[in-house]
PDB file of C-alpha atoms in Angstrom:
ATOM      1  CA  UNK Q   1      48.027  45.693  59.494  1.00  0.00           C
ATOM      2  CA  UNK Q   2      50.638  43.098  60.427  1.00  0.00           C
ATOM      3  CA  UNK Q   3      51.492  42.614  56.790  1.00  0.00           C
ATOM      4  CA  UNK Q   4      52.153  46.338  56.428  1.00  0.00           C
ATOM      5  CA  UNK Q   5      54.541  46.395  59.378  1.00  0.00           C
ATOM      6  CA  UNK Q   6      56.505  43.431  58.064  1.00  0.00           C
ATOM      7  CA  UNK Q   7      56.859  45.142  54.719  1.00  0.00           C
ATOM      8  CA  UNK Q   8      58.244  48.341  56.303  1.00  0.00           C
ATOM      9  CA  UNK Q   9      60.886  46.563  58.470  1.00  0.00           C
ATOM     10  CA  UNK Q  10      63.414  45.903  55.648  1.00  0.00           C
ATOM     11  CA  UNK Q  11      63.140  49.522  54.554  1.00  0.00           C
ATOM     12  CA  UNK Q  12      64.004  50.748  58.035  1.00  0.00           C
ATOM     13  CA  UNK Q  13      66.997  48.357  58.255  1.00  0.00           C
ATOM     14  CA  UNK Q  14      68.357  49.554  54.923  1.00  0.00           C
ATOM     15  CA  UNK Q  15      67.980  53.180  56.034  1.00  0.00           C
ATOM     16  CA  UNK Q  16      70.062  52.560  59.182  1.00  0.00           C
ATOM     17  CA  UNK Q  17      72.832  50.891  57.173  1.00  0.00           C
ATOM     18  CA  UNK Q  18      72.968  53.810  54.744  1.00  0.00           C
ATOM     19  CA  UNK Q  19      73.202  56.292  57.613  1.00  0.00           C
ATOM     20  CA  UNK Q  20      76.041  54.364  59.253  1.00  0.00           C
ATOM     21  CA  UNK Q  21      77.949  54.213  55.967  1.00  0.00           C
ATOM     22  CA  UNK Q  22      77.512  57.934  55.429  1.00  0.00           C
ATOM     23  CA  UNK Q  23      78.724  58.687  58.950  1.00  0.00           C
ATOM     24  CA  UNK Q  24      81.742  56.479  58.468  1.00  0.00           C
ATOM     25  CA  UNK Q  25      82.541  58.253  55.204  1.00  0.00           C
ATOM     26  CA  UNK Q  26      82.377  61.607  56.934  1.00  0.00           C
ATOM     27  CA  UNK Q  27      84.915  60.504  59.569  1.00  0.00           C
ATOM     28  CA  UNK Q  28      88.247  62.378  59.036  1.00  0.00           C
ATOM     29  CA  UNK Q  29      90.863  60.499  57.070  1.00  0.00           C
ATOM     30  CA  UNK Q  30      93.582  61.471  59.554  1.00  0.00           C
ATOM     31  CA  UNK Q  31      91.704  59.861  62.380  1.00  0.00           C
ATOM     32  CA  UNK Q  32      91.378  56.629  60.448  1.00  0.00           C
ATOM     33  CA  UNK Q  33      95.152  56.733  59.737  1.00  0.00           C
ATOM     34  CA  UNK Q  34      95.926  57.269  63.407  1.00  0.00           C
ATOM     35  CA  UNK Q  35      93.600  54.460  64.379  1.00  0.00           C
ATOM     36  CA  UNK Q  36      95.331  52.153  61.927  1.00  0.00           C
ATOM     37  CA  UNK Q  37      98.747  52.925  63.508  1.00  0.00           C
ATOM     38  CA  UNK Q  38      97.637  51.779  66.930  1.00  0.00           C
ATOM     39  CA  UNK Q  39      99.150  48.450  67.899  1.00  0.00           C
ATOM     40  CA  UNK Q  40      96.877  45.528  67.678  1.00  0.00           C
ATOM     41  CA  UNK Q  41      95.452  44.242  70.910  1.00  0.00           C
ATOM     42  CA  UNK Q  42      95.824  40.722  69.673  1.00  0.00           C
ATOM     43  CA  UNK Q  43      99.568  41.057  68.838  1.00  0.00           C
ATOM     44  CA  UNK Q  44     101.200  43.200  71.532  1.00  0.00           C
ATOM     45  CA  UNK Q  45     104.973  43.795  71.354  1.00  0.00           C
ATOM     46  CA  UNK Q  46     106.905  41.246  73.389  1.00  0.00           C
ATOM     47  CA  UNK Q  47     108.446  42.698  76.511  1.00  0.00           C
ATOM     48  CA  UNK Q  48     112.235  42.983  76.432  1.00  0.00           C
ATOM     49  CA  UNK Q  49     113.936  40.610  78.764  1.00  0.00           C
ATOM     50  CA  UNK Q  50     116.789  41.694  80.965  1.00  0.00           C
ATOM     51  CA  UNK Q  51     119.679  39.650  79.662  1.00  0.00           C
ATOM     52  CA  UNK Q  52     122.333  41.281  81.804  1.00  0.00           C
ATOM     53  CA  UNK Q  53     124.196  38.836  83.964  1.00  0.00           C
ATOM     54  CA  UNK Q  54     125.149  39.848  87.469  1.00  0.00           C
ATOM     55  CA  UNK Q  55     127.763  38.068  89.462  1.00  0.00           C
ATOM     56  CA  UNK Q  56     126.614  36.680  92.794  1.00  0.00           C
ATOM     57  CA  UNK Q  57     128.684  36.405  95.926  1.00  0.00           C
ATOM     58  CA  UNK Q  58     128.801  33.612  98.456  1.00  0.00           C
ATOM     59  CA  UNK Q  59     125.813  35.005 100.341  1.00  0.00           C
ATOM     60  CA  UNK Q  60     123.799  35.344  97.176  1.00  0.00           C
ATOM     61  CA  UNK Q  61     124.069  39.135  96.954  1.00  0.00           C
ATOM     62  CA  UNK Q  62     124.823  40.672  93.579  1.00  0.00           C
ATOM     63  CA  UNK Q  63     128.379  41.857  93.156  1.00  0.00           C
ATOM     64  CA  UNK Q  64     129.284  44.857  90.980  1.00  0.00           C
ATOM     65  CA  UNK Q  65     130.541  43.995  87.529  1.00  0.00           C
ATOM     66  CA  UNK Q  66     134.243  44.740  86.842  1.00  0.00           C
ATOM     67  CA  UNK Q  67     134.857  48.097  85.227  1.00  0.00           C
ATOM     68  CA  UNK Q  68     135.599  47.871  81.534  1.00  0.00           C
ATOM     69  CA  UNK Q  69     138.810  49.422  80.300  1.00  0.00           C
ATOM     70  CA  UNK Q  70     138.243  52.431  78.106  1.00  0.00           C
ATOM     71  CA  UNK Q  71     139.461  52.004  74.563  1.00  0.00           C
ATOM     72  CA  UNK Q  72     141.951  54.670  73.436  1.00  0.00           C
ATOM     73  CA  UNK Q  73     140.318  57.149  71.133  1.00  0.00           C
ATOM     74  CA  UNK Q  74     141.650  57.300  67.632  1.00  0.00           C
ATOM     75  CA  UNK Q  75     142.514  60.731  66.300  1.00  0.00           C
ATOM     76  CA  UNK Q  76     140.931  61.253  62.914  1.00  0.00           C
ATOM     77  CA  UNK Q  77     142.456  63.645  60.407  1.00  0.00           C
ATOM     78  CA  UNK Q  78     139.644  66.128  60.159  1.00  0.00           C
ATOM     79  CA  UNK Q  79     139.936  69.172  57.888  1.00  0.00           C
ATOM     80  CA  UNK Q  80     140.410  71.431  60.917  1.00  0.00           C
ATOM     81  CA  UNK Q  81     143.267  69.252  62.210  1.00  0.00           C
ATOM     82  CA  UNK Q  82     144.940  69.244  58.794  1.00  0.00           C
ATOM     83  CA  UNK Q  83     144.642  73.029  58.653  1.00  0.00           C
ATOM     84  CA  UNK Q  84     146.282  73.298  62.080  1.00  0.00           C
ATOM     85  CA  UNK Q  85     149.166  71.031  61.014  1.00  0.00           C
ATOM     86  CA  UNK Q  86     149.757  73.029  57.842  1.00  0.00           C
ATOM     87  CA  UNK Q  87     149.588  76.323  59.756  1.00  0.00           C
ATOM     88  CA  UNK Q  88     152.135  75.215  62.370  1.00  0.00           C
ATOM     89  CA  UNK Q  89     154.589  73.396  60.082  1.00  0.00           C
ATOM     90  CA  UNK Q  90     154.446  75.492  56.906  1.00  0.00           C
ATOM     91  CA  UNK Q  91     152.720  78.834  57.294  1.00  0.00           C
ATOM     92  CA  UNK Q  92     154.353  79.946  60.564  1.00  0.00           C
ATOM     93  CA  UNK Q  93     157.976  79.706  59.311  1.00  0.00           C
ATOM     94  CA  UNK Q  94     156.944  80.966  55.885  1.00  0.00           C
ATOM     95  CA  UNK Q  95     155.269  84.061  57.351  1.00  0.00           C
ATOM     96  CA  UNK Q  96     158.280  84.647  59.590  1.00  0.00           C
ATOM     97  CA  UNK Q  97     160.564  84.457  56.552  1.00  0.00           C
ATOM     98  CA  UNK Q  98     158.397  86.946  54.662  1.00  0.00           C
ATOM     99  CA  UNK Q  99     158.474  89.375  57.595  1.00  0.00           C
ATOM    100  CA  UNK Q 100     162.258  89.096  57.717  1.00  0.00           C
ATOM    101  CA  UNK Q 101     162.439  89.805  53.984  1.00  0.00           C
ATOM    102  CA  UNK Q 102     160.363  92.941  54.412  1.00  0.00           C
ATOM    103  CA  UNK Q 103     162.232  94.231  57.461  1.00  0.00           C
ATOM    104  CA  UNK Q 104     165.816  93.161  56.593  1.00  0.00           C
ATOM    105  CA  UNK Q 105     165.880  92.080  52.926  1.00  0.00           C
ATOM    106  CA  UNK Q 106     169.641  92.047  52.331  1.00  0.00           C
ATOM    107  CA  UNK Q 107     170.511  90.302  55.592  1.00  0.00           C
ATOM    108  CA  UNK Q 108     167.754  87.729  55.122  1.00  0.00           C
ATOM    109  CA  UNK Q 109     168.861  86.886  51.588  1.00  0.00           C
ATOM    110  CA  UNK Q 110     172.498  86.643  52.687  1.00  0.00           C
ATOM    111  CA  UNK Q 111     171.570  84.279  55.531  1.00  0.00           C
ATOM    112  CA  UNK Q 112     169.394  82.246  53.166  1.00  0.00           C
ATOM    113  CA  UNK Q 113     172.333  81.869  50.807  1.00  0.00           C
ATOM    114  CA  UNK Q 114     174.544  80.820  53.718  1.00  0.00           C
ATOM    115  CA  UNK Q 115     172.080  78.104  54.770  1.00  0.00           C
ATOM    116  CA  UNK Q 116     171.764  76.909  51.174  1.00  0.00           C
ATOM    117  CA  UNK Q 117     175.541  76.624  50.738  1.00  0.00           C
ATOM    118  CA  UNK Q 118     175.943  74.732  54.016  1.00  0.00           C
ATOM    119  CA  UNK Q 119     173.109  72.288  53.266  1.00  0.00           C
ATOM    120  CA  UNK Q 120     174.381  71.708  49.747  1.00  0.00           C
ATOM    121  CA  UNK Q 121     177.894  70.963  50.979  1.00  0.00           C
ATOM    122  CA  UNK Q 122     176.691  68.635  53.741  1.00  0.00           C
ATOM    123  CA  UNK Q 123     174.663  66.655  51.219  1.00  0.00           C
ATOM    124  CA  UNK Q 124     177.645  66.534  48.853  1.00  0.00           C
ATOM    125  CA  UNK Q 125     179.905  65.269  51.672  1.00  0.00           C
ATOM    126  CA  UNK Q 126     177.398  62.604  52.648  1.00  0.00           C
ATOM    127  CA  UNK Q 127     176.959  61.180  49.151  1.00  0.00           C
ATOM    128  CA  UNK Q 128     180.535  61.797  48.003  1.00  0.00           C
ATOM    129  CA  UNK Q 129     182.149  60.205  51.081  1.00  0.00           C
ATOM    130  CA  UNK Q 130     179.410  58.260  52.922  1.00  0.00           C
ATOM    131  CA  UNK Q 131     181.792  56.569  55.384  1.00  0.00           C
ATOM    132  CA  UNK Q 132     183.901  59.624  56.214  1.00  0.00           C
ATOM    133  CA  UNK Q 133     183.245  62.103  58.985  1.00  0.00           C
ATOM    134  CA  UNK Q 134     181.729  65.474  58.173  1.00  0.00           C
ATOM    135  CA  UNK Q 135     184.276  68.195  57.390  1.00  0.00           C
ATOM    136  CA  UNK Q 136     182.777  71.012  59.444  1.00  0.00           C
ATOM    137  CA  UNK Q 137     185.345  73.585  58.377  1.00  0.00           C
ATOM    138  CA  UNK Q 138     184.663  72.910  54.701  1.00  0.00           C
ATOM    139  CA  UNK Q 139     180.931  73.509  55.231  1.00  0.00           C
ATOM    140  CA  UNK Q 140     181.741  76.635  57.252  1.00  0.00           C
ATOM    141  CA  UNK Q 141     183.909  78.036  54.447  1.00  0.00           C
ATOM    142  CA  UNK Q 142     181.122  77.566  51.913  1.00  0.00           C
ATOM    143  CA  UNK Q 143     178.631  79.087  54.319  1.00  0.00           C
ATOM    144  CA  UNK Q 144     180.873  82.134  54.700  1.00  0.00           C
ATOM    145  CA  UNK Q 145     181.029  82.498  50.919  1.00  0.00           C
ATOM    146  CA  UNK Q 146     177.246  82.410  50.697  1.00  0.00           C
ATOM    147  CA  UNK Q 147     176.834  84.917  53.538  1.00  0.00           C
ATOM    148  CA  UNK Q 148     179.454  87.460  52.458  1.00  0.00           C
ATOM    149  CA  UNK Q 149     179.560  87.190  48.658  1.00  0.00           C
ATOM    150  CA  UNK Q 150     176.876  85.156  46.937  1.00  0.00           C
ATOM    151  CA  UNK Q 151     173.905  86.356  48.996  1.00  0.00           C
ATOM    152  CA  UNK Q 152     174.522  90.122  48.845  1.00  0.00           C
ATOM    153  CA  UNK Q 153     175.662  90.127  45.194  1.00  0.00           C
ATOM    154  CA  UNK Q 154     172.790  87.874  44.141  1.00  0.00           C
ATOM    155  CA  UNK Q 155     170.263  90.068  45.922  1.00  0.00           C
ATOM    156  CA  UNK Q 156     171.471  93.232  44.186  1.00  0.00           C
ATOM    157  CA  UNK Q 157     171.670  91.428  40.846  1.00  0.00           C
ATOM    158  CA  UNK Q 158     168.026  90.358  40.927  1.00  0.00           C
ATOM    159  CA  UNK Q 159     166.998  93.877  41.902  1.00  0.00           C
ATOM    160  CA  UNK Q 160     168.846  95.216  38.848  1.00  0.00           C
ATOM    161  CA  UNK Q 161     167.145  92.705  36.553  1.00  0.00           C
ATOM    162  CA  UNK Q 162     163.679  93.575  37.858  1.00  0.00           C
ATOM    163  CA  UNK Q 163     164.298  97.318  37.632  1.00  0.00           C
ATOM    164  CA  UNK Q 164     165.957  97.596  34.209  1.00  0.00           C
ATOM    165  CA  UNK Q 165     164.927  94.614  32.047  1.00  0.00           C
ATOM    166  CA  UNK Q 166     161.419  95.257  30.688  1.00  0.00           C
ATOM    167  CA  UNK Q 167     160.064  96.540  34.022  1.00  0.00           C
ATOM    168  CA  UNK Q 168     156.653  97.367  32.493  1.00  0.00           C
ATOM    169  CA  UNK Q 169     156.156  93.818  31.187  1.00  0.00           C
ATOM    170  CA  UNK Q 170     158.298  91.639  33.484  1.00  0.00           C
ATOM    171  CA  UNK Q 171     156.755  88.249  32.649  1.00  0.00           C
ATOM    172  CA  UNK Q 172     156.596  88.577  28.872  1.00  0.00           C
ATOM    173  CA  UNK Q 173     158.535  86.099  26.755  1.00  0.00           C
ATOM    174  CA  UNK Q 174     161.162  88.655  25.725  1.00  0.00           C
ATOM    175  CA  UNK Q 175     161.653  89.765  29.344  1.00  0.00           C
ATOM    176  CA  UNK Q 176     162.028  86.201  30.612  1.00  0.00           C
ATOM    177  CA  UNK Q 177     164.518  85.228  27.903  1.00  0.00           C
ATOM    178  CA  UNK Q 178     166.531  88.433  28.331  1.00  0.00           C
ATOM    179  CA  UNK Q 179     166.789  87.996  32.101  1.00  0.00           C
ATOM    180  CA  UNK Q 180     167.776  84.356  31.724  1.00  0.00           C
ATOM    181  CA  UNK Q 181     170.483  85.123  29.162  1.00  0.00           C
ATOM    182  CA  UNK Q 182     171.960  87.964  31.224  1.00  0.00           C
ATOM    183  CA  UNK Q 183     171.931  85.825  34.346  1.00  0.00           C
ATOM    184  CA  UNK Q 184     173.871  83.045  32.645  1.00  0.00           C
ATOM    185  CA  UNK Q 185     176.535  85.445  31.363  1.00  0.00           C
ATOM    186  CA  UNK Q 186     177.037  87.197  34.707  1.00  0.00           C
ATOM    187  CA  UNK Q 187     177.004  84.022  36.769  1.00  0.00           C
ATOM    188  CA  UNK Q 188     179.620  82.462  34.556  1.00  0.00           C
ATOM    189  CA  UNK Q 189     181.884  85.158  36.009  1.00  0.00           C
ATOM    190  CA  UNK Q 190     180.546  84.392  39.505  1.00  0.00           C
ATOM    191  CA  UNK Q 191     181.514  80.737  39.050  1.00  0.00           C
ATOM    192  CA  UNK Q 192     185.140  81.736  38.462  1.00  0.00           C
ATOM    193  CA  UNK Q 193     185.009  84.027  41.503  1.00  0.00           C
ATOM    194  CA  UNK Q 194     183.619  81.139  43.565  1.00  0.00           C
ATOM    195  CA  UNK Q 195     186.557  78.834  42.802  1.00  0.00           C
ATOM    196  CA  UNK Q 196     189.099  81.602  43.439  1.00  0.00           C
ATOM    197  CA  UNK Q 197     187.579  82.640  46.783  1.00  0.00           C
ATOM    198  CA  UNK Q 198     187.211  79.066  48.068  1.00  0.00           C
ATOM    199  CA  UNK Q 199     190.857  78.257  47.294  1.00  0.00           C
ATOM    200  CA  UNK Q 200     191.998  81.443  49.014  1.00  0.00           C
ATOM    201  CA  UNK Q 201     189.879  80.712  52.107  1.00  0.00           C
ATOM    202  CA  UNK Q 202     191.379  77.217  52.221  1.00  0.00           C
ATOM    203  CA  UNK Q 203     194.836  78.811  52.304  1.00  0.00           C
ATOM    204  CA  UNK Q 204     195.917  77.685  48.826  1.00  0.00           C
ATOM    205  CA  UNK Q 205     195.826  80.732  46.530  1.00  0.00           C
ATOM    206  CA  UNK Q 206     198.471  79.077  44.335  1.00  0.00           C
ATOM    207  CA  UNK Q 207     195.858  76.493  43.287  1.00  0.00           C
ATOM    208  CA  UNK Q 208     193.402  79.034  41.859  1.00  0.00           C
ATOM    209  CA  UNK Q 209     194.541  78.762  38.242  1.00  0.00           C
ATOM    210  CA  UNK Q 210     194.856  74.985  38.407  1.00  0.00           C
ATOM    211  CA  UNK Q 211     191.335  74.703  39.778  1.00  0.00           C
ATOM    212  CA  UNK Q 212     189.922  77.010  37.127  1.00  0.00           C
ATOM    213  CA  UNK Q 213     191.631  75.062  34.342  1.00  0.00           C
ATOM    214  CA  UNK Q 214     190.320  71.726  35.546  1.00  0.00           C
ATOM    215  CA  UNK Q 215     186.860  72.564  36.863  1.00  0.00           C
ATOM    216  CA  UNK Q 216     185.557  75.830  35.411  1.00  0.00           C
ATOM    217  CA  UNK Q 217     184.237  74.420  32.127  1.00  0.00           C
ATOM    218  CA  UNK Q 218     182.617  71.292  33.650  1.00  0.00           C
ATOM    219  CA  UNK Q 219     180.941  73.471  36.255  1.00  0.00           C
ATOM    220  CA  UNK Q 220     179.727  75.865  33.574  1.00  0.00           C
ATOM    221  CA  UNK Q 221     178.365  72.936  31.562  1.00  0.00           C
ATOM    222  CA  UNK Q 222     176.506  71.642  34.628  1.00  0.00           C
ATOM    223  CA  UNK Q 223     175.214  75.177  35.213  1.00  0.00           C
ATOM    224  CA  UNK Q 224     173.733  75.312  31.715  1.00  0.00           C
ATOM    225  CA  UNK Q 225     171.978  71.983  32.317  1.00  0.00           C
ATOM    226  CA  UNK Q 226     170.082  73.310  35.337  1.00  0.00           C
ATOM    227  CA  UNK Q 227     169.793  77.073  35.607  1.00  0.00           C
ATOM    228  CA  UNK Q 228     168.404  78.226  32.233  1.00  0.00           C
ATOM    229  CA  UNK Q 229     165.253  76.131  32.634  1.00  0.00           C
ATOM    230  CA  UNK Q 230     165.072  76.944  36.353  1.00  0.00           C
ATOM    231  CA  UNK Q 231     165.225  80.679  35.625  1.00  0.00           C
ATOM    232  CA  UNK Q 232     162.686  80.501  32.810  1.00  0.00           C
ATOM    233  CA  UNK Q 233     160.255  78.970  35.307  1.00  0.00           C
ATOM    234  CA  UNK Q 234     161.329  81.482  37.949  1.00  0.00           C
ATOM    235  CA  UNK Q 235     160.973  84.632  35.847  1.00  0.00           C
ATOM    236  CA  UNK Q 236     157.810  83.505  34.064  1.00  0.00           C
ATOM    237  CA  UNK Q 237     155.633  81.639  36.571  1.00  0.00           C
ATOM    238  CA  UNK Q 238     156.843  82.402  40.092  1.00  0.00           C
ATOM    239  CA  UNK Q 239     155.494  85.642  41.626  1.00  0.00           C
ATOM    240  CA  UNK Q 240     158.187  88.180  42.402  1.00  0.00           C
ATOM    241  CA  UNK Q 241     157.776  87.882  46.178  1.00  0.00           C
ATOM    242  CA  UNK Q 242     158.502  84.125  46.021  1.00  0.00           C
ATOM    243  CA  UNK Q 243     161.430  84.140  43.576  1.00  0.00           C
ATOM    244  CA  UNK Q 244     164.135  84.264  46.234  1.00  0.00           C
ATOM    245  CA  UNK Q 245     162.610  81.305  48.056  1.00  0.00           C
ATOM    246  CA  UNK Q 246     162.273  79.325  44.807  1.00  0.00           C
ATOM    247  CA  UNK Q 247     165.822  80.207  43.822  1.00  0.00           C
ATOM    248  CA  UNK Q 248     167.241  78.941  47.098  1.00  0.00           C
ATOM    249  CA  UNK Q 249     165.348  75.661  46.881  1.00  0.00           C
ATOM    250  CA  UNK Q 250     166.921  75.014  43.468  1.00  0.00           C
ATOM    251  CA  UNK Q 251     170.242  76.223  44.890  1.00  0.00           C
ATOM    252  CA  UNK Q 252     170.423  73.331  47.341  1.00  0.00           C
ATOM    253  CA  UNK Q 253     170.521  70.800  44.480  1.00  0.00           C
ATOM    254  CA  UNK Q 254     172.901  73.005  42.472  1.00  0.00           C
ATOM    255  CA  UNK Q 255     175.250  73.655  45.395  1.00  0.00           C
ATOM    256  CA  UNK Q 256     175.383  69.955  46.152  1.00  0.00           C
ATOM    257  CA  UNK Q 257     176.789  69.338  42.687  1.00  0.00           C
ATOM    258  CA  UNK Q 258     178.966  72.451  42.802  1.00  0.00           C
ATOM    259  CA  UNK Q 259     180.533  71.478  46.115  1.00  0.00           C
ATOM    260  CA  UNK Q 260     181.093  67.944  44.847  1.00  0.00           C
ATOM    261  CA  UNK Q 261     182.823  69.321  41.739  1.00  0.00           C
ATOM    262  CA  UNK Q 262     184.985  71.652  43.797  1.00  0.00           C
ATOM    263  CA  UNK Q 263     186.358  68.977  46.098  1.00  0.00           C
ATOM    264  CA  UNK Q 264     186.363  65.996  43.734  1.00  0.00           C
ATOM    265  CA  UNK Q 265     189.572  64.521  42.346  1.00  0.00           C
ATOM    266  CA  UNK Q 266     187.875  63.094  39.243  1.00  0.00           C
ATOM    267  CA  UNK Q 267     189.069  64.442  35.887  1.00  0.00           C
ATOM    268  CA  UNK Q 268     185.768  65.894  34.685  1.00  0.00           C
ATOM    269  CA  UNK Q 269     187.311  67.037  31.395  1.00  0.00           C
ATOM    270  CA  UNK Q 270     187.683  63.417  30.289  1.00  0.00           C
ATOM    271  CA  UNK Q 271     184.283  62.517  31.747  1.00  0.00           C
ATOM    272  CA  UNK Q 272     182.495  65.268  29.769  1.00  0.00           C
ATOM    273  CA  UNK Q 273     184.808  64.923  26.732  1.00  0.00           C
ATOM    274  CA  UNK Q 274     185.822  68.568  27.106  1.00  0.00           C
ATOM    275  CA  UNK Q 275     189.275  69.837  26.140  1.00  0.00           C
ATOM    276  CA  UNK Q 276     191.699  70.069  29.048  1.00  0.00           C
ATOM    277  CA  UNK Q 277     193.899  73.140  28.906  1.00  0.00           C
TER     278      UNK Q 277
END
């Protein structure tokens, strides 16, 4: 009997081990993962020490630490800030100019021409005579020419070109070349008118013919170096609502040279190897 019991004991022990293994296998995997994430009891996290230093007074009491000065915040150029800068510096005056063009087109273009003539002459005075004082009356005379003659005539001239030169296909190659050629012919006449009017405003009508003989051809040659290409770009690529603005930007550079030619004492005929007559 005793022998039989001893022989059954190992069987019972193996059965218990198998049952425990099966139970452990049936335990949810998530639970085992959670149990594995628990911190070990043998290696607890070290407690953080308070390393702050407090000043102590004479009686041993803690004194408040001195207040730290706040660092000035740096302004970063975010896209919204860049948009605001562009809106305030570019779009606001541009929109105002467009509204003025729609409400008072002729007056706006005349005033634009006046500003262009004045700026061009001031630049010419600065670079032509850097150490001399600004001749305000000279700039005013050119501004008056732009306001009363060049601006109104130029405005009507561009309207005529848009209305009568290939109006159904205004940006075609033939339209662009035709407009550019006509503009150069007509503004050759306007160049002569410019010299005559300026001399009369200055009070020297007797110098009109002398000025035309000495400066008309050099001015015309300088005109052909700038304006044909400028007008090809203008008539071909610039939208019609922006052509006046584009034209006046180019005008500042052109008027600088034109004003310099008008008031210069250099013999440009010899400089350009053109016949003097």
